[in-house]
mmCIF file of C-alpha atoms in Angstrom:
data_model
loop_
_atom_site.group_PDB
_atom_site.id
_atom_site.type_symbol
_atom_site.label_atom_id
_atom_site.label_comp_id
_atom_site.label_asym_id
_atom_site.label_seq_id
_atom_site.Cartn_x
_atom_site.Cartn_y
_atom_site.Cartn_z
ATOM 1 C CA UNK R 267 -2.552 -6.234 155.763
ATOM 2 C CA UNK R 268 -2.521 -3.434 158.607
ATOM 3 C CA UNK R 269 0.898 -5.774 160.151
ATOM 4 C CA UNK R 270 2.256 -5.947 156.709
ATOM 5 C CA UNK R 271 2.203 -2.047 156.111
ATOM 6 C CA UNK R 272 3.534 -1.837 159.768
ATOM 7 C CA UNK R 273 6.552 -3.861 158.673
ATOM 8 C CA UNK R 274 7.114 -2.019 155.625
ATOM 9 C CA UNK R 275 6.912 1.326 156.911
ATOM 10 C CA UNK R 276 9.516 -0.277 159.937
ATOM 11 C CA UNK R 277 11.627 -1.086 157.079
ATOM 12 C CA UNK R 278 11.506 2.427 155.756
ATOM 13 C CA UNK R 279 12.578 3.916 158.866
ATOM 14 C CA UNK R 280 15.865 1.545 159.401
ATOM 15 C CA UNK R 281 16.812 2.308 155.839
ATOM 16 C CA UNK R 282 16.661 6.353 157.371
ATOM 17 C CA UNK R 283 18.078 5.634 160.530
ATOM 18 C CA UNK R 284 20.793 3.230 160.169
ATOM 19 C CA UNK R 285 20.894 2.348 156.429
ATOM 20 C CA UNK R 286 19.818 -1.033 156.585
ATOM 21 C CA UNK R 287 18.125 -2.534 153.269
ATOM 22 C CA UNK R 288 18.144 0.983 151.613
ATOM 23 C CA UNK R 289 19.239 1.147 147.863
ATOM 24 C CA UNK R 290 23.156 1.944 147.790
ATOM 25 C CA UNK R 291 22.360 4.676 145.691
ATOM 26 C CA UNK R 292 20.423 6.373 148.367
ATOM 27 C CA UNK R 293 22.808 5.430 151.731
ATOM 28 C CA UNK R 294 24.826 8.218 151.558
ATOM 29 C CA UNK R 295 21.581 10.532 151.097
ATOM 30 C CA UNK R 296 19.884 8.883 153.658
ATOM 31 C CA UNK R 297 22.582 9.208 156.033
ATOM 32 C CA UNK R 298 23.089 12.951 155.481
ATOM 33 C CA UNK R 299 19.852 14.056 155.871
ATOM 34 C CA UNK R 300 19.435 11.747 159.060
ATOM 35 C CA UNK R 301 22.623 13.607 160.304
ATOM 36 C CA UNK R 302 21.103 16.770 159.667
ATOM 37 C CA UNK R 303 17.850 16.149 160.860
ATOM 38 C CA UNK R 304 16.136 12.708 162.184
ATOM 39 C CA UNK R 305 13.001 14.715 162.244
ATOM 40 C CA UNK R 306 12.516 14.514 158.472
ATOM 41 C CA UNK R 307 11.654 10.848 159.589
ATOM 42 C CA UNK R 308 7.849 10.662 158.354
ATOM 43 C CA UNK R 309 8.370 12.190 155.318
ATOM 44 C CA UNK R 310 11.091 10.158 154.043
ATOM 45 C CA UNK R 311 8.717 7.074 155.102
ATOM 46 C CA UNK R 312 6.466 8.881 152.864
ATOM 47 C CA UNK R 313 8.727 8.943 149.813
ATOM 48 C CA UNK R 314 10.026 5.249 149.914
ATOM 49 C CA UNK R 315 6.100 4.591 149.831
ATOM 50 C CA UNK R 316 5.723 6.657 146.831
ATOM 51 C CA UNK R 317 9.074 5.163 145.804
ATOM 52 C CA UNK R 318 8.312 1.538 146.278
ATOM 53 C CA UNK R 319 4.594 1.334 144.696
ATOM 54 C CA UNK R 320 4.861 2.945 141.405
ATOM 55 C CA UNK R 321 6.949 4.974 138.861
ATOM 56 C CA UNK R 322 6.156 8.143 140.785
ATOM 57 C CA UNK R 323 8.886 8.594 142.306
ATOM 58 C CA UNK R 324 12.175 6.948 140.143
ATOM 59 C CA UNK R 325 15.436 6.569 142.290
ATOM 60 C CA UNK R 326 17.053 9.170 140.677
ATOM 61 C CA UNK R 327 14.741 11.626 142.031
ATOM 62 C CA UNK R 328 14.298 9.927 145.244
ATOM 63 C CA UNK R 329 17.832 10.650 145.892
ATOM 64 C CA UNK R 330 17.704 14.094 144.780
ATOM 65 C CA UNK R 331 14.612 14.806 146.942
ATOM 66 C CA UNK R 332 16.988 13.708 149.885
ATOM 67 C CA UNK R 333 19.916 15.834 148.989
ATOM 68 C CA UNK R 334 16.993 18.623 148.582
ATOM 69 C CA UNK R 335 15.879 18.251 152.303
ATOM 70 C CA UNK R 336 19.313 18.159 153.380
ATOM 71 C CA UNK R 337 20.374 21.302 151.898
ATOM 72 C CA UNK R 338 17.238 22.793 153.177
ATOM 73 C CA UNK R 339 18.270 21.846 156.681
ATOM 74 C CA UNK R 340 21.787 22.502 156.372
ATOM 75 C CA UNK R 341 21.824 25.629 155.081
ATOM 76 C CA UNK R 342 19.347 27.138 157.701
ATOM 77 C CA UNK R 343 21.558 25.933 160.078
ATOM 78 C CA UNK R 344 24.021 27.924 158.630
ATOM 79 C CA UNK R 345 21.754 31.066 158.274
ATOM 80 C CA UNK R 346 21.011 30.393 162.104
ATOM 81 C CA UNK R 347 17.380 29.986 161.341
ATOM 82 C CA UNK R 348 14.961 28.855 163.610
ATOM 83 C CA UNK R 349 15.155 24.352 163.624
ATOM 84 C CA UNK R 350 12.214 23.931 165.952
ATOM 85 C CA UNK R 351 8.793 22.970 164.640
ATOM 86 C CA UNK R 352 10.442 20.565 161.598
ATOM 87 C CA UNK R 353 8.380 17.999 162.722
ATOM 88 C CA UNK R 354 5.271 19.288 162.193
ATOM 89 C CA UNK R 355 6.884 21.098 158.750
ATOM 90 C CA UNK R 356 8.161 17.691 157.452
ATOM 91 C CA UNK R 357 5.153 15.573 158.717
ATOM 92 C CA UNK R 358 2.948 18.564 156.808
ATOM 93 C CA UNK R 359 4.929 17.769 153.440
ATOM 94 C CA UNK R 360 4.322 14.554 153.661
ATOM 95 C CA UNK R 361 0.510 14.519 153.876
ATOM 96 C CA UNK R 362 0.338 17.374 151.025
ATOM 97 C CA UNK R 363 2.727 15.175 148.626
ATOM 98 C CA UNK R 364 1.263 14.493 145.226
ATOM 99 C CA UNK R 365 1.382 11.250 144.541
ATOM 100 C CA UNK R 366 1.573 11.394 140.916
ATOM 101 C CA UNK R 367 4.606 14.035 140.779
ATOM 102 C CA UNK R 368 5.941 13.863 144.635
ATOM 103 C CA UNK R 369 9.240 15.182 143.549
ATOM 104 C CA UNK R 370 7.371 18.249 141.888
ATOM 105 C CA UNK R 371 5.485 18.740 144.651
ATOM 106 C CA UNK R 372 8.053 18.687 147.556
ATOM 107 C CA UNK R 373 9.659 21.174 145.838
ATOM 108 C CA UNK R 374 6.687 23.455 145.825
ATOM 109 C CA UNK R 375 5.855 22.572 149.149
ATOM 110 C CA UNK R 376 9.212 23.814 150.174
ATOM 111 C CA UNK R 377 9.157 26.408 148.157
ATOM 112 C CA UNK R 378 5.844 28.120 149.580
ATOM 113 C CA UNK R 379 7.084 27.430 153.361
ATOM 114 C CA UNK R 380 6.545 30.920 155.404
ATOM 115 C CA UNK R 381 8.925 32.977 155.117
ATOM 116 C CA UNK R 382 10.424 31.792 159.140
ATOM 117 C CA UNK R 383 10.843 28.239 157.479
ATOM 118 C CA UNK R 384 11.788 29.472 153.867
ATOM 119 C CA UNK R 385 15.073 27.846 152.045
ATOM 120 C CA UNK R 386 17.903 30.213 152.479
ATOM 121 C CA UNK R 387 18.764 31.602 148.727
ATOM 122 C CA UNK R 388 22.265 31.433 147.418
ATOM 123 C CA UNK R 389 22.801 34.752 148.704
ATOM 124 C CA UNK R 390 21.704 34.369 151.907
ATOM 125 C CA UNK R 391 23.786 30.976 152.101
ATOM 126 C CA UNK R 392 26.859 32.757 150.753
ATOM 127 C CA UNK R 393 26.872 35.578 153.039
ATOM 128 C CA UNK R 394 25.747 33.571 156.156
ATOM 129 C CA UNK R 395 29.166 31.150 155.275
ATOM 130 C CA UNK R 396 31.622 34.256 155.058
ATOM 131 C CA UNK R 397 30.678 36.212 157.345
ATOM 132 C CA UNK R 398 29.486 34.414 160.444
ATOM 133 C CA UNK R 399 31.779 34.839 162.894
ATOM 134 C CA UNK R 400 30.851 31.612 164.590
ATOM 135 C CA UNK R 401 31.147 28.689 162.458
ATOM 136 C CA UNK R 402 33.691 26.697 164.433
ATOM 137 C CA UNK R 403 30.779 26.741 167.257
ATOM 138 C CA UNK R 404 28.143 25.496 165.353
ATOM 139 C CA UNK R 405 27.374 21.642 165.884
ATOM 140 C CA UNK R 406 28.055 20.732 161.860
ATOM 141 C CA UNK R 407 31.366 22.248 161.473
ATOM 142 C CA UNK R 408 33.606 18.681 161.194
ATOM 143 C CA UNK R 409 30.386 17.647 158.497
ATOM 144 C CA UNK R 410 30.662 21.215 156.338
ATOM 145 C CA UNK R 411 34.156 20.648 156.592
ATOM 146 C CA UNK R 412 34.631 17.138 155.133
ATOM 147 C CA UNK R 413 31.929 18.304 152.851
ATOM 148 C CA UNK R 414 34.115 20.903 151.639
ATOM 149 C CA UNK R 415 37.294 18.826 151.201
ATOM 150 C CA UNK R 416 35.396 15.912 149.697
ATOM 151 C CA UNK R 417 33.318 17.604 147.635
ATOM 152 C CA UNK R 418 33.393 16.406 143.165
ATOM 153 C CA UNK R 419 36.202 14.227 144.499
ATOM 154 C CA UNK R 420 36.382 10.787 143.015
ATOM 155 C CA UNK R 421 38.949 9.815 145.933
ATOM 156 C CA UNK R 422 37.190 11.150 148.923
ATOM 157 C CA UNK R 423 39.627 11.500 152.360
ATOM 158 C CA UNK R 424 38.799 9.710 155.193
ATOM 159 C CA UNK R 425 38.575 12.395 157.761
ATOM 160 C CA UNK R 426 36.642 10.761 160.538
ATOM 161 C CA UNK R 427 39.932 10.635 162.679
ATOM 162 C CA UNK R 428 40.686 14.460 161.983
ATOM 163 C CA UNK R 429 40.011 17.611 164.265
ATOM 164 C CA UNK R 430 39.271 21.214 163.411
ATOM 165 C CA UNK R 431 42.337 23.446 163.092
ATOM 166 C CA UNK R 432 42.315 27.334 163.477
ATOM 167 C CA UNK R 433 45.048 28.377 161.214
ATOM 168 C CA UNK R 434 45.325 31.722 162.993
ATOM 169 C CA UNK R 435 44.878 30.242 166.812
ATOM 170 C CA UNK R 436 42.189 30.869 168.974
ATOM 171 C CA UNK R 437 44.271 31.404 171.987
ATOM 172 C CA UNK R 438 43.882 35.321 173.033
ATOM 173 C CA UNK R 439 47.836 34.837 174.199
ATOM 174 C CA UNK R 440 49.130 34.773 170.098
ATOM 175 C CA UNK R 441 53.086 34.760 169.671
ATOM 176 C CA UNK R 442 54.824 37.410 169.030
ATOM 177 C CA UNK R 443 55.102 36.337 165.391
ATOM 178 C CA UNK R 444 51.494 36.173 164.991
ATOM 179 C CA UNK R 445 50.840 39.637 166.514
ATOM 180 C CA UNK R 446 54.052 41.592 164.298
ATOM 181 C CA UNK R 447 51.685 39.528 160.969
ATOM 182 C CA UNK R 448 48.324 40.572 162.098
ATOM 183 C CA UNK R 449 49.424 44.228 162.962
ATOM 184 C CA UNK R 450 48.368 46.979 166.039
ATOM 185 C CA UNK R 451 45.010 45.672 166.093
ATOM 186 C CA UNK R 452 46.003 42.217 166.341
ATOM 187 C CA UNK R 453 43.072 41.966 168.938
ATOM 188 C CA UNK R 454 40.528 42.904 167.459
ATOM 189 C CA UNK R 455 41.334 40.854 164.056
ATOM 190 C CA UNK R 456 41.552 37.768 165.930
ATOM 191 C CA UNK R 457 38.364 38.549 167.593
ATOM 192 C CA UNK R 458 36.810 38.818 164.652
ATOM 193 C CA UNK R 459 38.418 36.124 162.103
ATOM 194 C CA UNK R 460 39.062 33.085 164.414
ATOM 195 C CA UNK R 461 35.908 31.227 164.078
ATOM 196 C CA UNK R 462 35.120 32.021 160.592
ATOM 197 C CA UNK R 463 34.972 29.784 158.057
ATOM 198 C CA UNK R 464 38.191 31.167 156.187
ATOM 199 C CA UNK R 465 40.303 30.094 159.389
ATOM 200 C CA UNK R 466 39.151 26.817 159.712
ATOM 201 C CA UNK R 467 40.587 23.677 158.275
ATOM 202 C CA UNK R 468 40.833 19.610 159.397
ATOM 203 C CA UNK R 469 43.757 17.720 160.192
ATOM 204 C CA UNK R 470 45.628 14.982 161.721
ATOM 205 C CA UNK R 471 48.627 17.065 163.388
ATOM 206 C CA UNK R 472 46.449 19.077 165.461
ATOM 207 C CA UNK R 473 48.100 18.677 168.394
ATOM 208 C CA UNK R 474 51.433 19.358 166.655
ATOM 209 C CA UNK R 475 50.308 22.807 165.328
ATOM 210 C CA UNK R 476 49.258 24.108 168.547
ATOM 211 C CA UNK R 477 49.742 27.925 168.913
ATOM 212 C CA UNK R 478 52.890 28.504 166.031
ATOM 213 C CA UNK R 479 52.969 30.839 163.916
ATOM 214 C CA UNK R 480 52.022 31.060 160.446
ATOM 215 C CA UNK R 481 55.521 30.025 158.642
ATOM 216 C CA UNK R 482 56.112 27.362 161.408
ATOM 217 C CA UNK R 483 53.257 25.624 160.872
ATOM 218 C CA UNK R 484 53.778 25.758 157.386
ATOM 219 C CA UNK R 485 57.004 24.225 157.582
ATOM 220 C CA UNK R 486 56.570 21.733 160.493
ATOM 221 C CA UNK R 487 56.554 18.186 159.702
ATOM 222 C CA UNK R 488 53.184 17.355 158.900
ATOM 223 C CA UNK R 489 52.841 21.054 158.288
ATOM 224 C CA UNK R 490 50.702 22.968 155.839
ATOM 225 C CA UNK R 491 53.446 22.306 152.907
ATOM 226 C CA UNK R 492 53.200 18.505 153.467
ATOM 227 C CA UNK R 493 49.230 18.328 154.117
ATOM 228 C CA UNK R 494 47.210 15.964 151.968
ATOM 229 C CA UNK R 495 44.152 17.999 153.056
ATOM 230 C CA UNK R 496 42.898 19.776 149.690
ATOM 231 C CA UNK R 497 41.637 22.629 152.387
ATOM 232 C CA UNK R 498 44.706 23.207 152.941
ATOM 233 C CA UNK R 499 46.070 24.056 149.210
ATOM 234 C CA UNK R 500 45.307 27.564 149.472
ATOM 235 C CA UNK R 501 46.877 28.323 153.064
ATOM 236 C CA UNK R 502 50.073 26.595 152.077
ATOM 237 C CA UNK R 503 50.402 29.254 148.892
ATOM 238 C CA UNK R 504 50.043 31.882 151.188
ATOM 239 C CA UNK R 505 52.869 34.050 152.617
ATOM 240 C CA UNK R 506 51.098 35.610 155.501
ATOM 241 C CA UNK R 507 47.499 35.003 156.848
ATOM 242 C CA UNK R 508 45.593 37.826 158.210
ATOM 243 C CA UNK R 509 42.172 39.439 157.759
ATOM 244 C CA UNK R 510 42.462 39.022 154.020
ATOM 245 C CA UNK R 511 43.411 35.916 153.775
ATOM 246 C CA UNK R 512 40.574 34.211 155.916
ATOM 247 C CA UNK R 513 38.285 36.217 153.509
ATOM 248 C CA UNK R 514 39.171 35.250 150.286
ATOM 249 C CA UNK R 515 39.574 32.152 151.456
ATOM 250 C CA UNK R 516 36.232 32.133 153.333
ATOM 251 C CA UNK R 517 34.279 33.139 149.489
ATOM 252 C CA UNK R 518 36.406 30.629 147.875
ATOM 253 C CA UNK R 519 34.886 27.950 149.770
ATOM 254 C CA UNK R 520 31.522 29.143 149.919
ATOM 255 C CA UNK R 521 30.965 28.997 146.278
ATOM 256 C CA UNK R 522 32.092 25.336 146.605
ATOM 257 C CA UNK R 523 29.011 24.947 149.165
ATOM 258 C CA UNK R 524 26.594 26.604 147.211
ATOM 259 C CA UNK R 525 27.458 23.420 144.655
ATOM 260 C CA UNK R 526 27.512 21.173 147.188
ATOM 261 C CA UNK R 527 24.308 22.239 149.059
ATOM 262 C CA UNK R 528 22.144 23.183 146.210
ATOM 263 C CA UNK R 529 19.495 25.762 146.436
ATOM 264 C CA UNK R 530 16.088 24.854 145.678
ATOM 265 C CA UNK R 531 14.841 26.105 142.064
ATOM 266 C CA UNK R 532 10.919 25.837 141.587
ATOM 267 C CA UNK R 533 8.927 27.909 139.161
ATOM 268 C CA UNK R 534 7.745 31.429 141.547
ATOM 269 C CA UNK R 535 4.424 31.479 139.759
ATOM 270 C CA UNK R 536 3.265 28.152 140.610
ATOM 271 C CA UNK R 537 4.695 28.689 144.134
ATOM 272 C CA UNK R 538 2.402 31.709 144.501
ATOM 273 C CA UNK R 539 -0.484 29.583 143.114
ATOM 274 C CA UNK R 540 0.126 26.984 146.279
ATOM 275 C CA UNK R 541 0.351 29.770 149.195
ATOM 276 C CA UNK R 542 -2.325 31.760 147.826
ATOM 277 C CA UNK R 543 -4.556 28.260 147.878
ATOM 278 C CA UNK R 544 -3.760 27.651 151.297
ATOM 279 C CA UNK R 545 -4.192 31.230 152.630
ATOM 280 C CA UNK R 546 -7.266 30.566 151.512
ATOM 281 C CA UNK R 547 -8.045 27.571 152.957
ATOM 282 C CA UNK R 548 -6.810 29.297 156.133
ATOM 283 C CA UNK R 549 -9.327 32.277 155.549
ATOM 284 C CA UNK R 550 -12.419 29.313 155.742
ATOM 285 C CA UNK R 551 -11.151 28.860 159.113
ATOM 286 C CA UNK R 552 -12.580 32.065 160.895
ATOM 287 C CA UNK R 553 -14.971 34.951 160.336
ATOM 288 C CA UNK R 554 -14.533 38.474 161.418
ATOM 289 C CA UNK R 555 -17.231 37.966 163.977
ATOM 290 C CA UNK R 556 -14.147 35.668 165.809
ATOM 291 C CA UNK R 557 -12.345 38.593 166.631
ATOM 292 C CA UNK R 558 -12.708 40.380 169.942
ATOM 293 C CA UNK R 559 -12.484 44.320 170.209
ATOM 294 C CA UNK R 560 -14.141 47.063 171.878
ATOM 295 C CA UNK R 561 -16.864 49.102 170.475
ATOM 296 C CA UNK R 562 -14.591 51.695 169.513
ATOM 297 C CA UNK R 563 -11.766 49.847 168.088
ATOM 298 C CA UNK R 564 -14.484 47.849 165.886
ATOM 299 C CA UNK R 565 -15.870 51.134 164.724
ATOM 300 C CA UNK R 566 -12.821 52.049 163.270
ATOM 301 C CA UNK R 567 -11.865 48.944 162.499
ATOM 302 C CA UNK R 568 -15.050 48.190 160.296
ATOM 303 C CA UNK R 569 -14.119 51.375 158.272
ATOM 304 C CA UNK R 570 -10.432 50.256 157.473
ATOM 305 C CA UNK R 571 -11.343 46.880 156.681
ATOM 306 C CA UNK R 572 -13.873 48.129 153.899
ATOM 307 C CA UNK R 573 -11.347 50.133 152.322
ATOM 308 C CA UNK R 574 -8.992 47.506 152.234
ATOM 309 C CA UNK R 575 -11.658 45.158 150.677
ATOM 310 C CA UNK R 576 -12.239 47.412 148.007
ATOM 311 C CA UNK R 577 -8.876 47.723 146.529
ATOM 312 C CA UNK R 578 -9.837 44.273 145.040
ATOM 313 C CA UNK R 579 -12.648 41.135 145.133
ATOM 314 C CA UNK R 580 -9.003 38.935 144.750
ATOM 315 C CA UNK R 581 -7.576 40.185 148.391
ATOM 316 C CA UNK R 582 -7.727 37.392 151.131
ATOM 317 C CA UNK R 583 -8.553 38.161 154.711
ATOM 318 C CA UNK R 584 -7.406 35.755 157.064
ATOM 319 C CA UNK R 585 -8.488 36.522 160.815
ATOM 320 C CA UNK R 586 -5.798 35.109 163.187
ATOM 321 C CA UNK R 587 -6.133 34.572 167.061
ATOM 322 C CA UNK R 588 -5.790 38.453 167.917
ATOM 323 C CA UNK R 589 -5.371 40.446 164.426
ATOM 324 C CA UNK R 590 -6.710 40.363 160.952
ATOM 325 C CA UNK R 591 -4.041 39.707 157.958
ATOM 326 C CA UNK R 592 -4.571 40.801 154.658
ATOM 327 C CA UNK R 593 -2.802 39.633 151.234
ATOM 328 C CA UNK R 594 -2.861 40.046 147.673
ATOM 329 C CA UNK R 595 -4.098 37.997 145.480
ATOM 330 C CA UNK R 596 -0.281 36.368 144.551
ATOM 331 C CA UNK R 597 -0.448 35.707 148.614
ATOM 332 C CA UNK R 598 2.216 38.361 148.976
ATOM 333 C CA UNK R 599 1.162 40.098 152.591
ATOM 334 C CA UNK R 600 0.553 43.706 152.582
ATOM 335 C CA UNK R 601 -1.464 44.850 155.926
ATOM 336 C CA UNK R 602 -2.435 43.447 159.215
ATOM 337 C CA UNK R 603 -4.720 44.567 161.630
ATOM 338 C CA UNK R 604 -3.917 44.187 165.438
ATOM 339 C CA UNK R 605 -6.827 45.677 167.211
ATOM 340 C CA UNK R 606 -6.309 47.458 170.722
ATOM 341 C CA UNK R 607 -8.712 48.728 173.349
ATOM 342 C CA UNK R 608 -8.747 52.478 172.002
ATOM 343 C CA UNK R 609 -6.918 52.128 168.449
ATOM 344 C CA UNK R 610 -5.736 49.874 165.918
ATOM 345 C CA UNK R 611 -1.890 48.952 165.189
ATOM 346 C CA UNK R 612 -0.965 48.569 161.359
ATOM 347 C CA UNK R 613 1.451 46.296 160.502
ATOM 348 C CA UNK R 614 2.708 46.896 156.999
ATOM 349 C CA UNK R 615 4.949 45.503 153.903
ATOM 350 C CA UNK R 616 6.840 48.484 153.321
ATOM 351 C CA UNK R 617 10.337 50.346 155.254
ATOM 352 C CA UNK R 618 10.253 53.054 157.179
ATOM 353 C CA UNK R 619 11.134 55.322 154.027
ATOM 354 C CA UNK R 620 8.201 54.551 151.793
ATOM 355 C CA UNK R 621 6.026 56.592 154.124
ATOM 356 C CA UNK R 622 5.727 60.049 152.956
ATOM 357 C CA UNK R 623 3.909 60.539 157.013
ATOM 358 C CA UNK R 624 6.385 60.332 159.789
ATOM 359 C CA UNK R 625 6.292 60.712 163.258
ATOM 360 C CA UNK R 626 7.247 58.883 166.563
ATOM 361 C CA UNK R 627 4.115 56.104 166.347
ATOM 362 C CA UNK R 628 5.877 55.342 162.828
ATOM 363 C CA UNK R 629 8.363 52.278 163.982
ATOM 364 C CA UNK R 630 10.100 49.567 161.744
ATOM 365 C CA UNK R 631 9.500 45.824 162.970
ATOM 366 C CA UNK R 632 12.486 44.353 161.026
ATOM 367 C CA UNK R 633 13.863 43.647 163.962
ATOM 368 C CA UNK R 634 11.202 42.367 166.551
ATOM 369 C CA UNK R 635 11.436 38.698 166.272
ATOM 370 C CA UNK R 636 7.507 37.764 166.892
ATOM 371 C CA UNK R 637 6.471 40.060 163.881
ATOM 372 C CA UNK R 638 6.304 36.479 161.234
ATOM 373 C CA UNK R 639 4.423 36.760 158.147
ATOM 374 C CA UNK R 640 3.170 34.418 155.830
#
């Protein structure tokens, strides 16, 4: 039995890695989210197991749970969150999955993730697409790309064999047709467009585009007004292409992206319900006693902390490594406690203009980047 469940599992993960045996309504899924992230290996193991012994888990949303993960990944990618640690996220998932609604329950499982390894919103998404300034960089850009060109179409293009094209060129040396179009401050506006999403397109005449201006490549053969690239409709209808441009272009295909990575809608209350169960699971795992201070910092420390538990019997204390964190009884955070030899620091869920006391120990930690709350 153990070799037989070795063997099956085996068979899971070549369906993930390389297609093999996988239903052909989940290849394309599969392949995606192995693209995107090999790492969600154990838990996809763990849904063809759900998949394959019951009516759990139907195909249908098998393959959405896929497409699910992948936006997940994709779009933090995007949002230039934080990849490492998906392992242990994805392997996490997988244990927690309820096996009588698995689809149900990834979703609240990603849906109560901290917020460091949250799913970007739609807004977040949106904004992160038009106004990064470094899209062509990023190691997806062919895949958004295709995406994009490809996407609700029933006669996809091909375009393994194409390249990524900056309509206004990323040479610093523009033409001096590009620099009369983009103006006095042609610098700074290629500086500041070139890589963004709005500038970027595929093709197959790369080479043949090179550094010409706007009208010539329009015109060339091969050009703009000849392309079979649907990325490409709007930049051939356009009569210049500056700043503007790139940006309404840029929005135009973002909204496509928020269709064709979809965001991840879970009920909030029942989301709150699952972090605020395993804060306090978390709160089992120490006692106050844990926590190392000096006489005097525990003095005043001891005061705070029964104030705090007296704004409610609901609040849960959870006592990390080096501080004490305390949230509501939702599991939204509200206070931690980071005790020092002579005082204690406050960290707390509010900005800097909430406080009606100010003074230079008053500091905002929205941007120190080892401040992460549940």
């Amino acid at each position: 039995p153990t070799l037989a469940e070795m063997l099956r599992f085996a068979r899971y993960q070549a369906a993930f890695a390389i297609q093999r045996g996988a239903p052909p309504a989940l290849a394309v899924p599969l392949a995606r989210l192995n693209r995107a992230a090999e790492s969600a290996a154990v838990l996809v193991m763990r849904l063809f197991d759900l998949y394959d012994r019951g009516k759990a888990l139907p195909l249908a949303q098998f393959a959405e749970a896929l497409r699910l993960l992948e936006s997940y990944v994709f779009r933090r990618a995007i949002c230039n969150r934080e990849t490492r640690g998906y392992w242990q996220s994805f392997a996490t998932m997988a244990y927690g999955l309820d096996e009588q609604a698995p689809f149900e329950g990834l979703k609240l499982a990603l849906g109560s993730q901290r917020a460091s390894n949250g799913f970007p919103s739609d807004e977040e998404f949106r904004d992160s697409l038009t106004n990064r300034r470094d899209i062509y960089r990023m190691r997806g850009v062919h895949e958004l790309l295709d995406r994009l060109e490809n996407h609700e179409n029933k006669e996809p293009t091909d375009t393994s064999t194409y390249t990524v094209e900056h309509v206004l060129p990323q040479n610093p040396r523009l033409n001096k047709a590009w620099r009369m179009m983009l103006g006095e401050n042609w610098e700074t506006v290629q500086a500041e467009n070139v890589h963004r999403l709005g500038n970027l397109t595929l093709t197959g005449y790369n080479s043949s585009y090179s550094d010409r201006g706007f009208e010539e490549k329009k015109t060339i053969k091969g050009g703009f007004e000849q392309s079979s690239v649907r990325l490409n409709q709007f930049i051939r209808e356009q009569t210049v292409w500056t700043a503007a441009e790139i940006e309404k272009r840029g929005k135009l295909l973002a909204q496509r992206a928020l269709v064709e990575w979809p965001p991840l809608v879970v009920d909030a209350e029942a989301v709150k319900a699952i972090r605020a169960k395993a804060l306090r699971a978390r709160a089992q795992l120490r006692t106050i006693e844990a926590l190392e201070m000096t006489d005097k910092a525990a003095k005043v420390f001891a005061t705070l902390r029964t104030a705090i538990l007296e704004l409610s019997p609901a609040i849960i204390e959870i006592v990390e490594a080096r501080s004490v964190a305390y949230h509501a009884a939702d599991a939204d955070f509200f206070c931690e406690v980071i005790p020092h030899s002579y005082r204690l620091n406050l960290v707390l869920a509010l900005e800097p203009n909430e406080c009606e006391y100010r003074d230079d120990q008053l500091d905002s930690t929205a941007d120190y980047k080892y401040v992460k709350h549940a």
